[in-house]
Structure formats: C-alpha cells, structure tokens
Amino acid sequence: MVVTALLVATAIPVIGFVRLAELSNHVRPRLRQAAPYLGVLAATLLVNSVTRRIGPEVSWIIGWEITGIIYGIEGTLVPTLQSLSPPWLVTYFSLTYVYGYVYLLVFPLLAYLAIDDQEPFRKTVVAYTFNYAIGLMCYLLFIAYGPRNLLPNLVDPLLYVNWPRSQILTSEVNVNTNVFPSLHTSLSATVAILAYRTRDQYPRWLAASVVVAISVIFSTMVLGIHWATDVVAGLVLAVVSVRLADRVEDRHHGEAEGDEADESDDEERDEADEARPGVDEPGDDEELDATATA
Amino acid sequence: MTRGEDDDGFPTRRGVLATTAGVGLASTSGCIRRLRSLMNRETGQQVSVRIKTVPADKDPVAVTIARNLADNLETAGIESRVVLMPADELLRDVLINHDFDLYVATHAGASDPDFLRPLTHSRFAAETGWQNPFGFADLTVDDLLEEQRWSQGRSRRLTVEELQRELVRQQPFTTVAVPDDVWAVREDRFVGWREFGLASPLNYVALRPTGSEAAARRPGAETPARQDELRVVTTDSRVTENSNPIAVEFRNRGTFMGLLYDSLAREYDGSYNPWLAEEWTWEETGDDALDVTVRLREDLTWHDGSDLTASDVAFTYRFLSDTSLGNQESSVPAPQYRAQTSLVESAEALDDRRVRLRVTASHEVAESVLTVPILPEREWRPMSKEADIAGVEVAEGTTEALVWDNPEPVGSGPLQLERRIAGENVSFEPFEDHFLERGDTAPNERFGRIAFTSLDVRVAPSSTAMVELVAADDADATSSSLAADDVPRIGRNSDLELVVEQSRSYYHVGFNADVSPMSNTRFRRTVARLVDKEHIVRTVMGGYASPVASPLDGTEWLPSDLEWGESAPRLSFLGEDGQPDEEAAREAFENAGFRYDEDGRLIAR
C-alpha cells in the first residue's frame, strides 16, 4: 500500500506524463524482450527463498563464523551511531528500511521500462540478479549475527521494539545470521549507481534515489540490524554487481548496437544512447513541460 | 619492577640464566649454549578464549553475560571472542563434541540434587549430553556425589551441602543467576496458567476453559466442552524441528515432549505421583539395591492404537541405558535422563502389567527413576543400529536413536502430534484413548479431559514479537520466558496477565577442563571473579532473577553459608558495577600463577 502510493506519487514528476502514457503501448513487447533476464532473476529469487530455509544448516557445516571478528574490527560504532539518532530520525529510518527500500527497488524497473532504450532496464534486472546470487553465496560462507544480537545491552533492536510486527513479517524471509553483506545496502547502492548513469533521462530520479539509498544504508546500522562492515561489503557487492551487469550487457547486446560495443567507457555509451530518444520522440518537449508543471 | 625480576623482587629464572650465560661467554661453546638456551625457549602465547553462546534473539541474558565476561577478560589481558550460534548448534558443540573453551547457557536444573551427579562426576566425562561436559575430574566431588546417592534425610542434606561448597570452590562451571520464568498469558479463553507454570507439561493438562474451572475439578462432574484451539508462541524453534525426547541438542525443558510421552510417575505437589503406573511398591534387596515393582494402569495404548505393556517399560529402561542394546563395543546411553537411567541396574517385565526395576540408590533418590518417558519398543528397537548416512558410518558410538528426528512420534501422552513445519509451528491434538480422556483419573483427581481441540505452538523471532502476538490475540500465551525488557509492555495491556515463577534453571558459564588453561582450577576461580552477577541481574534481567553461587540456590538444599546476601559472597567480583578493576584482576591472575608480557598480555605456559 505505502509503496504503491509512493510509486504513484513520484511516477509523474520523475518519469513524465507522456512516457507514462505511452508505456501501455510499449510494456508488452519490452517485457517480452526482457523475458530471459526477468526469468533468470525470478529463478535466482526462487533459489534464494529455498536456500534461505536450508542455508543456515549448510552454513554451520561449511561456513565461517565472523561475528566476533567484525566486532573486533569496528567495535561499538553501531551503538554510537544509534545513540546519536533522535527518535524522529529512528522513525524515519524504520519507514525507509521497510517501505523506502521496496520503493527504491521497484521504481527503476518501472521508469526504465518507460524509455525506448531498454539497456538500463536490462542492466537493473541483471545487477539485481548478481546482488542476490553473490549475496546468497556470502550468506552460505559467512555466518554473522547483527549488532542487536551480540550487543543487546548496547544496541536496541529499534525497528522491532517500535514495531514488533515488522520482525514477525521479516523473519519469514530473513534469517538472523544473514547479515554479511547487507543486501539492503548493495541493492540500494546498485539503484543509485544506475540512476547516476541515467541521470540525463531521469535527473530527478538521481536525486531521489541517492537520498533514499543513503537513508536505507544508514537505517540498517541505526536500527541495529547491520554492522558497518556489512555495509562496506554491501557497497563492494553493488559495484561488483553493476560491473558484471555491464559485462553481460556487452556480451549480449554490444554487437547488435554496432560501434557502441567497442566503447569500454560506460558513461560515454550512456550519453550516446540518450541522443536517440530525443530525436525519435516528438513528445520530448511536452514531457519536459509536464514534469515542470507537476 | 625491573626486567629480570618478578613482582616480589626475586630474580627470575630468565635473569639468572642470562647472567650465568654471560659468565660463560668467554668460550665459544658458551655462546652456542646461550643461543640454544634462548632459541629453545618458547616465548609463550597470549591466552585466548572463545565464549560460545546463543544470539540475543533467543536469549539476551546469555549473550550479555558472555559479552561482559569477554570484555572483562580483555581487561585482564586475555584475548576473548564471543561466538554466537543457534541453541542446537551450541548444545551440539558443548554437550556432544565438547568443542568449546567457555560457554554461557542455561541448565534446566531438576528438583532432586542428584542431577549434579552425571553433571560433575568424572565417571560421566566420556558421555554426551549434560554428562560432565566440562571434563571435570575431582575425587572429593566424586565421593560426595556417590555418598548423597546412597544416603537419605539429614545425612544426605549435609552431604549435598558439602558438595555444593566443593563445587563453588572448584568452579567446574560458574553459576551466575537463577532467572524468574516470566510468561504473558490471556485469560479470556483458558484459565489455570498459574498452577504448574508454563514450563511444565502438566500446565497444558490442567488448563480449563474460562468460566468452567470449578466444574471440571469435581470428580464425576460433567466434563465441559472443549474450547477450539489453544495457541502458544515460543522463541525456541527446536520443538518444530525434532520430536525425539532423547536428542539432547533439541531439548530444552521437555515441556512438549512431556505431553507426547508419558512416564510411570509425574512429579507435582512435592512428590512423585502415579501416572502410567497405578501403584508401585519398594522392596529392599540384600545387595545394596532396591527393587521397585510397578503395576501399570489397565488398557493403556500408544498413539498408534497398539497396547502399552510392561515389556515396553522394561525395554525403555534397558534402551535408555544403552541405545545400542549391547551391539556396540561400549554402551551408548541416551544423553537425556541419565541421572535416572544410571541408577537402574536391571528392568524386567513380570507380566503384561507389572515390571520390576532394580535401582542402586537410597530410596529418597531412587523414586526419580519413575519419571523417564516410556517409549514403544516396536518403534525404538530398530533405532539401536549404528547411525550412518547412506550406509556410511560417520561417528562411532552413535546410534540411530540419538540422531533420529522422530517425525511421527508415537507416545502414550495426553497429546499426539498433528503436524510439524520446521521453523514455523507444530500442532498437537488430544489423544482420545488416554486414560485422562476416559475419566480414569484416579488417583489424579486434579486432572480431567484436555480442554482444547488442538494445541498450536508457533515460533516467533524474539521475545518482543511473542508479546506482540499475544497482545494482538494471535496467541493465548508465551511458552518461552520473556526478556525483562518486554515485561512493561504487558502491564500496559489490560488483556494480558503476567505469570511469574522462580525457575529451576540457572545461567552458568561452563569451562572446558580438557583445554588449558581452563583445566587450572585457579584460572577458573579467577575467571569466575570477573563475572559481575549482581550487575547482570540488575541491568539485563531487570530484577527478574537472583544472583547465585550454587545451582541449588532457591531450593531447600542450599546451605546458609552459600546464600547470596549481606555477607561477602565467595569469589566476589573484582571490580564494581560491572566494571572490572584492572589492577586487581591482573594481580589475581598473577597470584594464580600466570604471567604477563611487556604488552600486558596474559601468557599461556
């Protein structure tokens, strides 16, 4: 509900009325084109949900227990961060952690589906897939409990104290040993990186996504769910996932799009891609008006 | 203190050696000798310990005890790290593989102090389960344990008191605190929550629908209709994963196993009362043993409909003493109920309803043997074979019975398993052929028919989440004890009642005496002095606990000199308000025979 409201409220100012209006014509063929990518993502999520059930058992056989090591590295950074946060900020972070995060992941799929160049859409889907796949491997290999589980006297499980329902809801998908790396961080950072790449199509999305992503990343620590180490690992995972998505894109679509494939610099290619929709779409100016007046 | 002298000002060995070696420098051979003498000398490594415990979602108290102790040990120059693991993994490491330095956990305790015998007697050190997981061996303690086993009354009391003093002195484990069990319940559908406490299986047998409690108590009164469903919530998911009453790593206090599996007698109201048994008689035998002849109730059946006979009972006692039934080199006793089964020398069925057990203990101790769960021979005899994975033997001395998850338990208890979803929930339904359902309650007038059509036990991720579910009327009660932080939430909700009862269980820090330096009694005693029990009780247990020196604190067995009170407690904390006094701690370790290096690190020999 909350997420849908957010999506609707931000869709017009960010994506633009015309693109949204035309989306209904394009959505089917574009989705059909992207079907293999979406299929792989769906399969990964399925494997993910199955493995999360048996994962902990496997982890205790092959995994490496690192909670104490993480604590040795960063000490009481998370409790300090928490003690510096006033209650209103905690409420904001709780909402961001649950709703802002889902919004952040869903919105780009919608927005990128609405533009002619489908490369950002594909990259988003592929980068999500890598995030989940690599994250899952890490969860099997590293056993780590979050700060609230090691330092209950220093760290309040703020989200769950203020809002116990959320733990009942999230415990069905989250296992409390799956904290290294932080997938909230890595997926949020992934979205922000891709938003930077598409800043010319969606300048407002860049601003919005960076604000939400940073909020989500901080919320994981302030709420006592993740260590700073998990967050750093999450950022690394985001960069790695985007790079891998670039590779996949190059391999499968690079040749089809001619000389662009040879350009290794992503920034340049993004700009090259952007040039075309401006020419192709006559409604470009109206769209600008629509966003300005919205 | 100058280098080469220790804190008493005496020259150290190293200093002396260096000086003598210096004299010998005149000759080359002297130089080589000096080199050898120095090279072959190991500088020693910092003492490093890992403290294993469960995460805060399962037990915020245990992890805080571990965390505080680790910090205090660090202050004293010992590298220490807390390792978090789920309860079953922890118990597997501690109780089965003995793979730990220190751990923090609760022990369920027991009503009779004889539970200390398997726990600390050196003869049990090779067994699994709560059978001397510490690897502790002390002849004085062994003797006292044997003595209390054979004595009664006042002389037994004095022996148990002496035993506690000895255990406090030697610290095979450090008892930290006896917690109160705190449960949140709703009384709008069921009443009677306070009679036995929610840790006891009898609680679920004694519950009555709200408004009909008086009627049910009167023998012969019409039994009230069953309320539909009783929903409880727990933080311990193990009951949803495994229904094997002897799989020690999955058992906590045996609440739900005690509903599936009946025993000959049940303990309540301060004595052992007939349950499956109709009656029993004790008889002295000539050779230092007692015979008890037990007569079973009529027409007892298992959940699968087959008859429960005296031969099942005799089998159970033989099987629990050796789950391999004599097929392995040495016996493989069940890790649970060892205090009881280690007292039973033989068990034989006299006829269908009568069984005779030979018990090697005083009468006072012996009666507890009647409380072990009775298992159906047909189900469990095949489990005596050696455990393997796809035909490959993995661990010698392990039988199938110890690793079986018992997906469809066949017991004879008042409830039978309906459905089990690992990690989520488990539900039970009344067993219609149980003697309580037949109205065959004598001599158990306290109990009648089960008051609900099903018992649903749901797993919640934390204590806070449990309270939330009960508050939202998604559950009738919490079956795990609450964290102290959550107690105020109950006071704020008028639908919720708080049930508080002193627990028999106790928090403790266990030492692995097989590993240096935990093998050193003086080291353990000094570590014990770095646990601030009062601070822990005050800060994390919110006063719902008492700091204790002995695991028998809170029972009538505690000698007055071990009471925690005004007089200075033994092994008092080296510091104040949770903060260790660094100098005092280091001095204590030095007095215990340990040394520090230049960087202030405690050095292992």
PDB file of N, CA and C in Angstrom, chain B residues 485-512:
ATOM      1  N   ASP B 485      13.013  -6.771  29.405  1.00  0.00           N
ATOM      2  CA  ASP B 485      12.637  -5.533  28.713  1.00  0.00           C
ATOM      3  C   ASP B 485      11.182  -5.534  28.262  1.00  0.00           C
ATOM      4  N   ASP B 486      10.635  -6.729  28.033  1.00  0.00           N
ATOM      5  CA  ASP B 486       9.288  -6.807  27.484  1.00  0.00           C
ATOM      6  C   ASP B 486       8.211  -6.838  28.557  1.00  0.00           C
ATOM      7  N   VAL B 487       8.628  -6.971  29.808  1.00  0.00           N
ATOM      8  CA  VAL B 487       7.633  -7.088  30.877  1.00  0.00           C
ATOM      9  C   VAL B 487       6.752  -5.838  30.981  1.00  0.00           C
ATOM     10  N   PRO B 488       7.313  -4.622  30.883  1.00  0.00           N
ATOM     11  CA  PRO B 488       6.460  -3.434  30.976  1.00  0.00           C
ATOM     12  C   PRO B 488       5.368  -3.385  29.911  1.00  0.00           C
ATOM     13  N   ARG B 489       5.621  -3.999  28.761  1.00  0.00           N
ATOM     14  CA  ARG B 489       4.612  -3.982  27.694  1.00  0.00           C
ATOM     15  C   ARG B 489       3.357  -4.734  28.118  1.00  0.00           C
ATOM     16  N   ILE B 490       3.519  -5.699  29.018  1.00  0.00           N
ATOM     17  CA  ILE B 490       2.374  -6.484  29.454  1.00  0.00           C
ATOM     18  C   ILE B 490       1.531  -5.683  30.422  1.00  0.00           C
ATOM     19  N   GLY B 491       2.209  -4.946  31.302  1.00  0.00           N
ATOM     20  CA  GLY B 491       1.492  -4.107  32.255  1.00  0.00           C
ATOM     21  C   GLY B 491       0.624  -3.081  31.549  1.00  0.00           C
ATOM     22  N   ARG B 492       1.051  -2.656  30.356  1.00  0.00           N
ATOM     23  CA  ARG B 492       0.313  -1.608  29.643  1.00  0.00           C
ATOM     24  C   ARG B 492      -0.915  -2.153  28.926  1.00  0.00           C
ATOM     25  N   ASN B 493      -1.026  -3.476  28.844  1.00  0.00           N
ATOM     26  CA  ASN B 493      -2.138  -4.056  28.105  1.00  0.00           C
ATOM     27  C   ASN B 493      -3.042  -4.824  29.071  1.00  0.00           C
ATOM     28  N   SER B 494      -4.290  -4.365  29.214  1.00  0.00           N
ATOM     29  CA  SER B 494      -5.143  -4.939  30.249  1.00  0.00           C
ATOM     30  C   SER B 494      -5.600  -6.358  29.917  1.00  0.00           C
ATOM     31  N   ASP B 495      -5.486  -6.781  28.651  1.00  0.00           N
ATOM     32  CA  ASP B 495      -5.885  -8.150  28.295  1.00  0.00           C
ATOM     33  C   ASP B 495      -4.837  -9.184  28.714  1.00  0.00           C
ATOM     34  N   LEU B 496      -3.637  -8.709  28.983  1.00  0.00           N
ATOM     35  CA  LEU B 496      -2.546  -9.641  29.237  1.00  0.00           C
ATOM     36  C   LEU B 496      -2.296  -9.792  30.728  1.00  0.00           C
ATOM     37  N   GLU B 497      -2.039 -11.007  31.124  1.00  0.00           N
ATOM     38  CA  GLU B 497      -1.662 -11.275  32.501  1.00  0.00           C
ATOM     39  C   GLU B 497      -0.216 -11.734  32.508  1.00  0.00           C
ATOM     40  N   LEU B 498       0.422 -11.435  33.628  1.00  0.00           N
ATOM     41  CA  LEU B 498       1.806 -11.828  33.772  1.00  0.00           C
ATOM     42  C   LEU B 498       1.874 -13.004  34.748  1.00  0.00           C
ATOM     43  N   VAL B 499       2.541 -14.073  34.335  1.00  0.00           N
ATOM     44  CA  VAL B 499       2.748 -15.194  35.247  1.00  0.00           C
ATOM     45  C   VAL B 499       4.244 -15.247  35.549  1.00  0.00           C
ATOM     46  N   VAL B 500       4.581 -15.115  36.807  1.00  0.00           N
ATOM     47  CA  VAL B 500       5.994 -15.106  37.190  1.00  0.00           C
ATOM     48  C   VAL B 500       6.247 -16.243  38.163  1.00  0.00           C
ATOM     49  N   GLU B 501       7.283 -16.997  37.911  1.00  0.00           N
ATOM     50  CA  GLU B 501       7.582 -18.118  38.783  1.00  0.00           C
ATOM     51  C   GLU B 501       9.092 -18.288  38.848  1.00  0.00           C
ATOM     52  N   GLN B 502       9.593 -18.618  40.026  1.00  0.00           N
ATOM     53  CA  GLN B 502      11.038 -18.825  40.089  1.00  0.00           C
ATOM     54  C   GLN B 502      11.379 -20.099  39.317  1.00  0.00           C
ATOM     55  N   SER B 503      12.385 -19.990  38.484  1.00  0.00           N
ATOM     56  CA  SER B 503      12.742 -21.106  37.633  1.00  0.00           C
ATOM     57  C   SER B 503      13.673 -22.045  38.371  1.00  0.00           C
ATOM     58  N   ARG B 504      13.697 -23.306  37.944  1.00  0.00           N
ATOM     59  CA  ARG B 504      14.699 -24.227  38.465  1.00  0.00           C
ATOM     60  C   ARG B 504      15.971 -24.134  37.644  1.00  0.00           C
ATOM     61  N   SER B 505      15.837 -23.505  36.460  1.00  0.00           N
ATOM     62  CA  SER B 505      17.008 -23.444  35.589  1.00  0.00           C
ATOM     63  C   SER B 505      17.953 -22.357  36.075  1.00  0.00           C
ATOM     64  N   TYR B 506      19.175 -22.415  35.613  1.00  0.00           N
ATOM     65  CA  TYR B 506      20.143 -21.415  36.027  1.00  0.00           C
ATOM     66  C   TYR B 506      21.108 -21.097  34.889  1.00  0.00           C
ATOM     67  N   TYR B 507      21.495 -19.823  34.832  1.00  0.00           N
ATOM     68  CA  TYR B 507      22.517 -19.398  33.871  1.00  0.00           C
ATOM     69  C   TYR B 507      23.873 -19.765  34.430  1.00  0.00           C
ATOM     70  N   HIS B 508      24.737 -20.255  33.564  1.00  0.00           N
ATOM     71  CA  HIS B 508      26.078 -20.581  34.040  1.00  0.00           C
ATOM     72  C   HIS B 508      27.092 -20.402  32.925  1.00  0.00           C
ATOM     73  N   VAL B 509      28.344 -20.242  33.355  1.00  0.00           N
ATOM     74  CA  VAL B 509      29.468 -20.202  32.425  1.00  0.00           C
ATOM     75  C   VAL B 509      30.178 -21.536  32.595  1.00  0.00           C
ATOM     76  N   GLY B 510      30.248 -22.320  31.532  1.00  0.00           N
ATOM     77  CA  GLY B 510      30.901 -23.626  31.620  1.00  0.00           C
ATOM     78  C   GLY B 510      32.331 -23.539  31.113  1.00  0.00           C
ATOM     79  N   PHE B 511      33.219 -24.265  31.781  1.00  0.00           N
ATOM     80  CA  PHE B 511      34.626 -24.291  31.370  1.00  0.00           C
ATOM     81  C   PHE B 511      34.959 -25.658  30.787  1.00  0.00           C
ATOM     82  N   ASN B 512      35.771 -25.679  29.754  1.00  0.00           N
ATOM     83  CA  ASN B 512      36.231 -26.958  29.234  1.00  0.00           C
ATOM     84  C   ASN B 512      37.553 -27.309  29.908  1.00  0.00           C
TER      85      ASN B 512
END
